[in-house]
């Protein structure tokens, strides 16, 4: 019964057009959206409406949450939902936004079993349940430069998609058990290749941070898929095909 009312509310929200003032902010701050066809922009607007209604945006470190902050982040989060069956990041409740890079406590398990504790400067992080954190200046900077392969908002929301299945392990919900075999084969091979290339000190199309673990690899390749699709398709065709099947988009064709 709850899902019935939730779906009905979402349908009503998706039917509400975004005002021109909202589109002006989105088109200015998220240029990748300007390349979309009219149908995709209409679908994107519906997803944005739902995200703005269901997620709480909280300013941290003195940042004031404005329509610009909410729309810029929600628009990029909505890009990952186009054409897909979605429950709108179901475990995510709050989006915490700092004015710039922030300091967070950090624990790292070492190979010998010891745990190193300290503080780490971060631009964003995504928790499996409850919250996602972003640095506003980097949100704006990375969105304004589509093509460099770096987008902190896409990265952190990709982690949220990853966590909808068995946890943040690089294997999101594919809605089809048979697809996991190809996903594991292709992404597993590409992940190992990136680790090897980074270890050898070679330049790579994919951000070396993706060699950290499978979860970070999925988030990094999501950035590359939307930010530099032509290069990804040319240099990593199988990886591009897997991501295109998952996201049901072909950004290289735009």
C-alpha positions as a Python dict, from the first residue, in 0.01 Angstrom:
ca = {
    (1, 'X'): (0, 0, 0),
    (2, 'X'): (283, 240, 86),
    (3, 'X'): (449, 175, -250),
    (4, 'X'): (120, 248, -427),
    (5, 'X'): (93, 593, -271),
    (6, 'X'): (465, 659, -320),
    (7, 'X'): (447, 570, -690),
    (8, 'X'): (136, 782, -736),
    (9, 'X'): (309, 1078, -569),
    (10, 'X'): (615, 1031, -789),
    (11, 'X'): (401, 1018, -1102),
    (12, 'X'): (239, 1346, -1001),
    (13, 'X'): (578, 1505, -935),
    (14, 'X'): (721, 1388, -1268),
    (15, 'X'): (428, 1553, -1445),
    (16, 'X'): (517, 1894, -1304),
    (17, 'X'): (734, 2094, -1547),
    (18, 'X'): (1046, 2266, -1422),
    (19, 'X'): (1017, 2645, -1441),
    (20, 'X'): (1232, 2833, -1689),
    (21, 'X'): (1435, 2981, -1404),
    (22, 'X'): (1531, 2630, -1290),
    (23, 'X'): (1632, 2526, -1641),
    (24, 'X'): (1847, 2839, -1668),
    (25, 'X'): (2044, 2729, -1361),
    (26, 'X'): (2076, 2370, -1478),
    (27, 'X'): (2185, 2458, -1832),
    (28, 'X'): (2440, 2706, -1700),
    (29, 'X'): (2590, 2477, -1435),
    (30, 'X'): (2551, 2134, -1597),
    (31, 'X'): (2641, 2178, -1966),
    (32, 'X'): (2616, 1804, -2043),
    (33, 'X'): (2239, 1843, -2006),
    (34, 'X'): (2222, 2094, -2292),
    (35, 'X'): (2317, 1820, -2540),
    (36, 'X'): (2015, 1605, -2453),
    (37, 'X'): (1717, 1566, -2682),
    (38, 'X'): (1381, 1713, -2578),
    (39, 'X'): (1245, 1375, -2461),
    (40, 'X'): (1545, 1312, -2235),
    (41, 'X'): (1527, 1663, -2092),
    (42, 'X'): (1160, 1609, -2010),
    (43, 'X'): (1237, 1279, -1839),
    (44, 'X'): (1530, 1437, -1657),
    (45, 'X'): (1303, 1716, -1529),
    (46, 'X'): (1065, 1459, -1382),
    (47, 'X'): (1345, 1279, -1201),
    (48, 'X'): (1475, 1611, -1068),
    (49, 'X'): (1133, 1695, -926),
    (50, 'X'): (1121, 1364, -738),
    (51, 'X'): (1475, 1401, -603),
    (52, 'X'): (1410, 1756, -483),
    (53, 'X'): (1095, 1638, -305),
    (54, 'X'): (1236, 1321, -147),
    (55, 'X'): (1593, 1411, -52),
    (56, 'X'): (1702, 1656, 217),
    (57, 'X'): (1982, 1898, 132),
    (58, 'X'): (2182, 2021, 432),
    (59, 'X'): (2444, 2296, 430),
    (60, 'X'): (2760, 2232, 633),
    (61, 'X'): (3052, 2456, 724),
    (62, 'X'): (2842, 2770, 680),
    (63, 'X'): (2711, 2690, 330),
    (64, 'X'): (2359, 2811, 257),
    (65, 'X'): (2145, 2569, 58),
    (66, 'X'): (1996, 2760, -235),
    (67, 'X'): (1792, 2656, -538),
    (68, 'X'): (2117, 2663, -735),
    (69, 'X'): (2280, 2410, -502),
    (70, 'X'): (1980, 2178, -503),
    (71, 'X'): (1917, 2195, -878),
    (72, 'X'): (2281, 2154, -979),
    (73, 'X'): (2324, 1842, -768),
    (74, 'X'): (1983, 1691, -841),
    (75, 'X'): (2025, 1737, -1217),
    (76, 'X'): (2350, 1540, -1220),
    (77, 'X'): (2205, 1270, -995),
    (78, 'X'): (1910, 1245, -1233),
    (79, 'X'): (2138, 1189, -1534),
    (80, 'X'): (2226, 845, -1393),
    (81, 'X'): (1856, 752, -1374),
    (82, 'X'): (1750, 821, -1733),
    (83, 'X'): (1579, 531, -1917),
    (84, 'X'): (1624, 301, -1617),
    (85, 'X'): (1395, 133, -1370),
    (86, 'X'): (1468, 333, -1058),
    (87, 'X'): (1369, 372, -696),
    (88, 'X'): (1551, 707, -668),
    (89, 'X'): (1848, 608, -453),
    (90, 'X'): (1626, 437, -195),
    (91, 'X'): (1867, 431, 101),
    (92, 'X'): (1978, 793, 54),
    (93, 'X'): (1807, 1044, 282),
    (94, 'X'): (2038, 1345, 314),
    (95, 'X'): (2284, 1524, 87),
    (96, 'X'): (2535, 1719, 296),
    (97, 'X'): (2708, 2002, 113),
    (98, 'X'): (3025, 2179, 230),
    (99, 'X'): (3150, 2501, 68),
    (100, 'X'): (3481, 2334, -25),
    (101, 'X'): (3702, 2037, 62),
    (102, 'X'): (3643, 1915, 416),
    (103, 'X'): (3830, 1703, 669),
    (104, 'X'): (3692, 1364, 772),
    (105, 'X'): (3813, 1088, 1001),
    (106, 'X'): (3977, 804, 811),
    (107, 'X'): (4057, 443, 898),
    (108, 'X'): (4266, 215, 675),
    (109, 'X'): (4318, -157, 725),
    (110, 'X'): (4680, -246, 647),
    (111, 'X'): (4794, -580, 499),
    (112, 'X'): (4934, -691, 837),
    (113, 'X'): (4596, -642, 1003),
    (114, 'X'): (4674, -317, 1181),
    (115, 'X'): (4443, -18, 1144),
    (116, 'X'): (4575, 331, 1071),
    (117, 'X'): (4356, 618, 1191),
    (118, 'X'): (4381, 982, 1096),
    (119, 'X'): (4219, 1266, 910),
    (120, 'X'): (4175, 1301, 535),
    (121, 'X'): (4079, 1595, 312),
    (122, 'X'): (3785, 1496, 91),
    (123, 'X'): (3578, 1636, -195),
    (124, 'X'): (3294, 1391, -144),
    (125, 'X'): (3191, 1059, 3),
    (126, 'X'): (2895, 828, -15),
    (127, 'X'): (2763, 623, 274),
    (128, 'X'): (2583, 295, 214),
    (129, 'X'): (2283, 409, 415),
    (130, 'X'): (2164, 758, 491),
    (131, 'X'): (2387, 1028, 349),
    (132, 'X'): (2608, 1154, 70),
    (133, 'X'): (2859, 1438, 113),
    (134, 'X'): (2983, 1685, -151),
    (135, 'X'): (3210, 1989, -168),
    (136, 'X'): (3014, 2260, -349),
    (137, 'X'): (3306, 2432, -522),
    (138, 'X'): (3413, 2100, -672),
    (139, 'X'): (3056, 2017, -773),
    (140, 'X'): (3048, 2338, -977),
    (141, 'X'): (3403, 2301, -1113),
    (142, 'X'): (3369, 1937, -1225),
    (143, 'X'): (3023, 1988, -1379),
    (144, 'X'): (3145, 2291, -1577),
    (145, 'X'): (3422, 2088, -1745),
    (146, 'X'): (3259, 1788, -1913),
    (147, 'X'): (3535, 1612, -2097),
    (148, 'X'): (3803, 1590, -1832),
    (149, 'X'): (3670, 1265, -1686),
    (150, 'X'): (3621, 1403, -1336),
    (151, 'X'): (3280, 1469, -1183),
    (152, 'X'): (3246, 1435, -806),
    (153, 'X'): (2864, 1430, -815),
    (154, 'X'): (2843, 1150, -1070),
    (155, 'X'): (3112, 963, -876),
    (156, 'X'): (2933, 973, -542),
    (157, 'X'): (2587, 897, -683),
    (158, 'X'): (2737, 601, -873),
    (159, 'X'): (2836, 465, -532),
    (160, 'X'): (2471, 495, -430),
    (161, 'X'): (2365, 289, -733),
    (162, 'X'): (2635, 37, -650),
    (163, 'X'): (2499, 4, -297),
    (164, 'X'): (2148, -86, -414),
    (165, 'X'): (2253, -448, -473),
    (166, 'X'): (2485, -634, -233),
    (167, 'X'): (2673, -333, -97),
    (168, 'X'): (2930, -101, -248),
    (169, 'X'): (3141, -363, -424),
    (170, 'X'): (3139, -256, -789),
    (171, 'X'): (2843, -474, -885),
    (172, 'X'): (2519, -270, -895),
    (173, 'X'): (2175, -420, -940),
    (174, 'X'): (2164, -538, -1302),
    (175, 'X'): (1802, -661, -1278),
    (176, 'X'): (1907, -979, -1459),
    (177, 'X'): (2113, -1256, -1298),
    (178, 'X'): (2253, -1366, -1634),
    (179, 'X'): (2414, -1025, -1690),
    (180, 'X'): (2645, -1054, -1389),
    (181, 'X'): (2871, -1301, -1572),
    (182, 'X'): (2955, -1055, -1850),
    (183, 'X'): (2973, -766, -1603),
    (184, 'X'): (3223, -953, -1385),
    (185, 'X'): (3428, -1064, -1686),
    (186, 'X'): (3456, -722, -1850),
    (187, 'X'): (3484, -498, -1545),
    (188, 'X'): (3705, -747, -1363),
    (189, 'X'): (3948, -757, -1656),
    (190, 'X'): (3947, -378, -1698),
    (191, 'X'): (4003, -331, -1325),
    (192, 'X'): (4304, -563, -1325),
    (193, 'X'): (4440, -388, -1633),
    (194, 'X'): (4412, -50, -1462),
    (195, 'X'): (4592, -180, -1153),
    (196, 'X'): (4875, -310, -1372),
    (197, 'X'): (4904, 12, -1571),
    (198, 'X'): (4908, 225, -1256),
    (199, 'X'): (5169, -4, -1098),
    (200, 'X'): (5390, 36, -1406),
    (201, 'X'): (5351, 413, -1394),
    (202, 'X'): (5176, 436, -1730),
    (203, 'X'): (4932, 713, -1819),
    (204, 'X'): (4575, 588, -1830),
    (205, 'X'): (4249, 724, -1967),
    (206, 'X'): (4075, 617, -1647),
    (207, 'X'): (4155, 795, -1323),
    (208, 'X'): (4418, 588, -1133),
    (209, 'X'): (4196, 622, -824),
    (210, 'X'): (3980, 354, -985),
    (211, 'X'): (4254, 102, -906),
    (212, 'X'): (4181, 143, -533),
    (213, 'X'): (3905, -120, -521),
    (214, 'X'): (3613, -245, -738),
    (215, 'X'): (3369, 8, -588),
    (216, 'X'): (3593, 302, -678),
    (217, 'X'): (3653, 150, -1020),
    (218, 'X'): (3279, 149, -1095),
    (219, 'X'): (3246, 511, -979),
    (220, 'X'): (3548, 620, -1187),
    (221, 'X'): (3430, 446, -1504),
    (222, 'X'): (3087, 605, -1456),
    (223, 'X'): (3256, 947, -1459),
    (224, 'X'): (3444, 853, -1777),
    (225, 'X'): (3132, 714, -1945),
    (226, 'X'): (2944, 1042, -1915),
    (227, 'X'): (3237, 1284, -1924),
    (228, 'X'): (3449, 1145, -2211),
    (229, 'X'): (3237, 881, -2384),
    (230, 'X'): (3411, 902, -2722),
    (231, 'X'): (3752, 823, -2576),
    (232, 'X'): (3615, 549, -2351),
    (233, 'X'): (3432, 383, -2641),
    (234, 'X'): (3744, 399, -2858),
    (235, 'X'): (3994, 276, -2599),
    (236, 'X'): (3773, 45, -2391),
    (237, 'X'): (3490, -73, -2621),
    (238, 'X'): (3374, -368, -2409),
    (239, 'X'): (3367, -156, -2097),
    (240, 'X'): (3169, 110, -2281),
    (241, 'X'): (2916, -150, -2398),
    (242, 'X'): (2861, -281, -2045),
    (243, 'X'): (2806, 67, -1908),
    (244, 'X'): (2581, 158, -2198),
    (245, 'X'): (2366, -149, -2128),
    (246, 'X'): (2351, -66, -1756),
    (247, 'X'): (2273, 305, -1791),
    (248, 'X'): (2067, 253, -2109),
    (249, 'X'): (2237, 552, -2265),
    (250, 'X'): (2484, 609, -2547),
    (251, 'X'): (2650, 944, -2469),
    (252, 'X'): (2906, 894, -2748),
    (253, 'X'): (2621, 923, -2998),
    (254, 'X'): (2504, 1262, -2866),
}
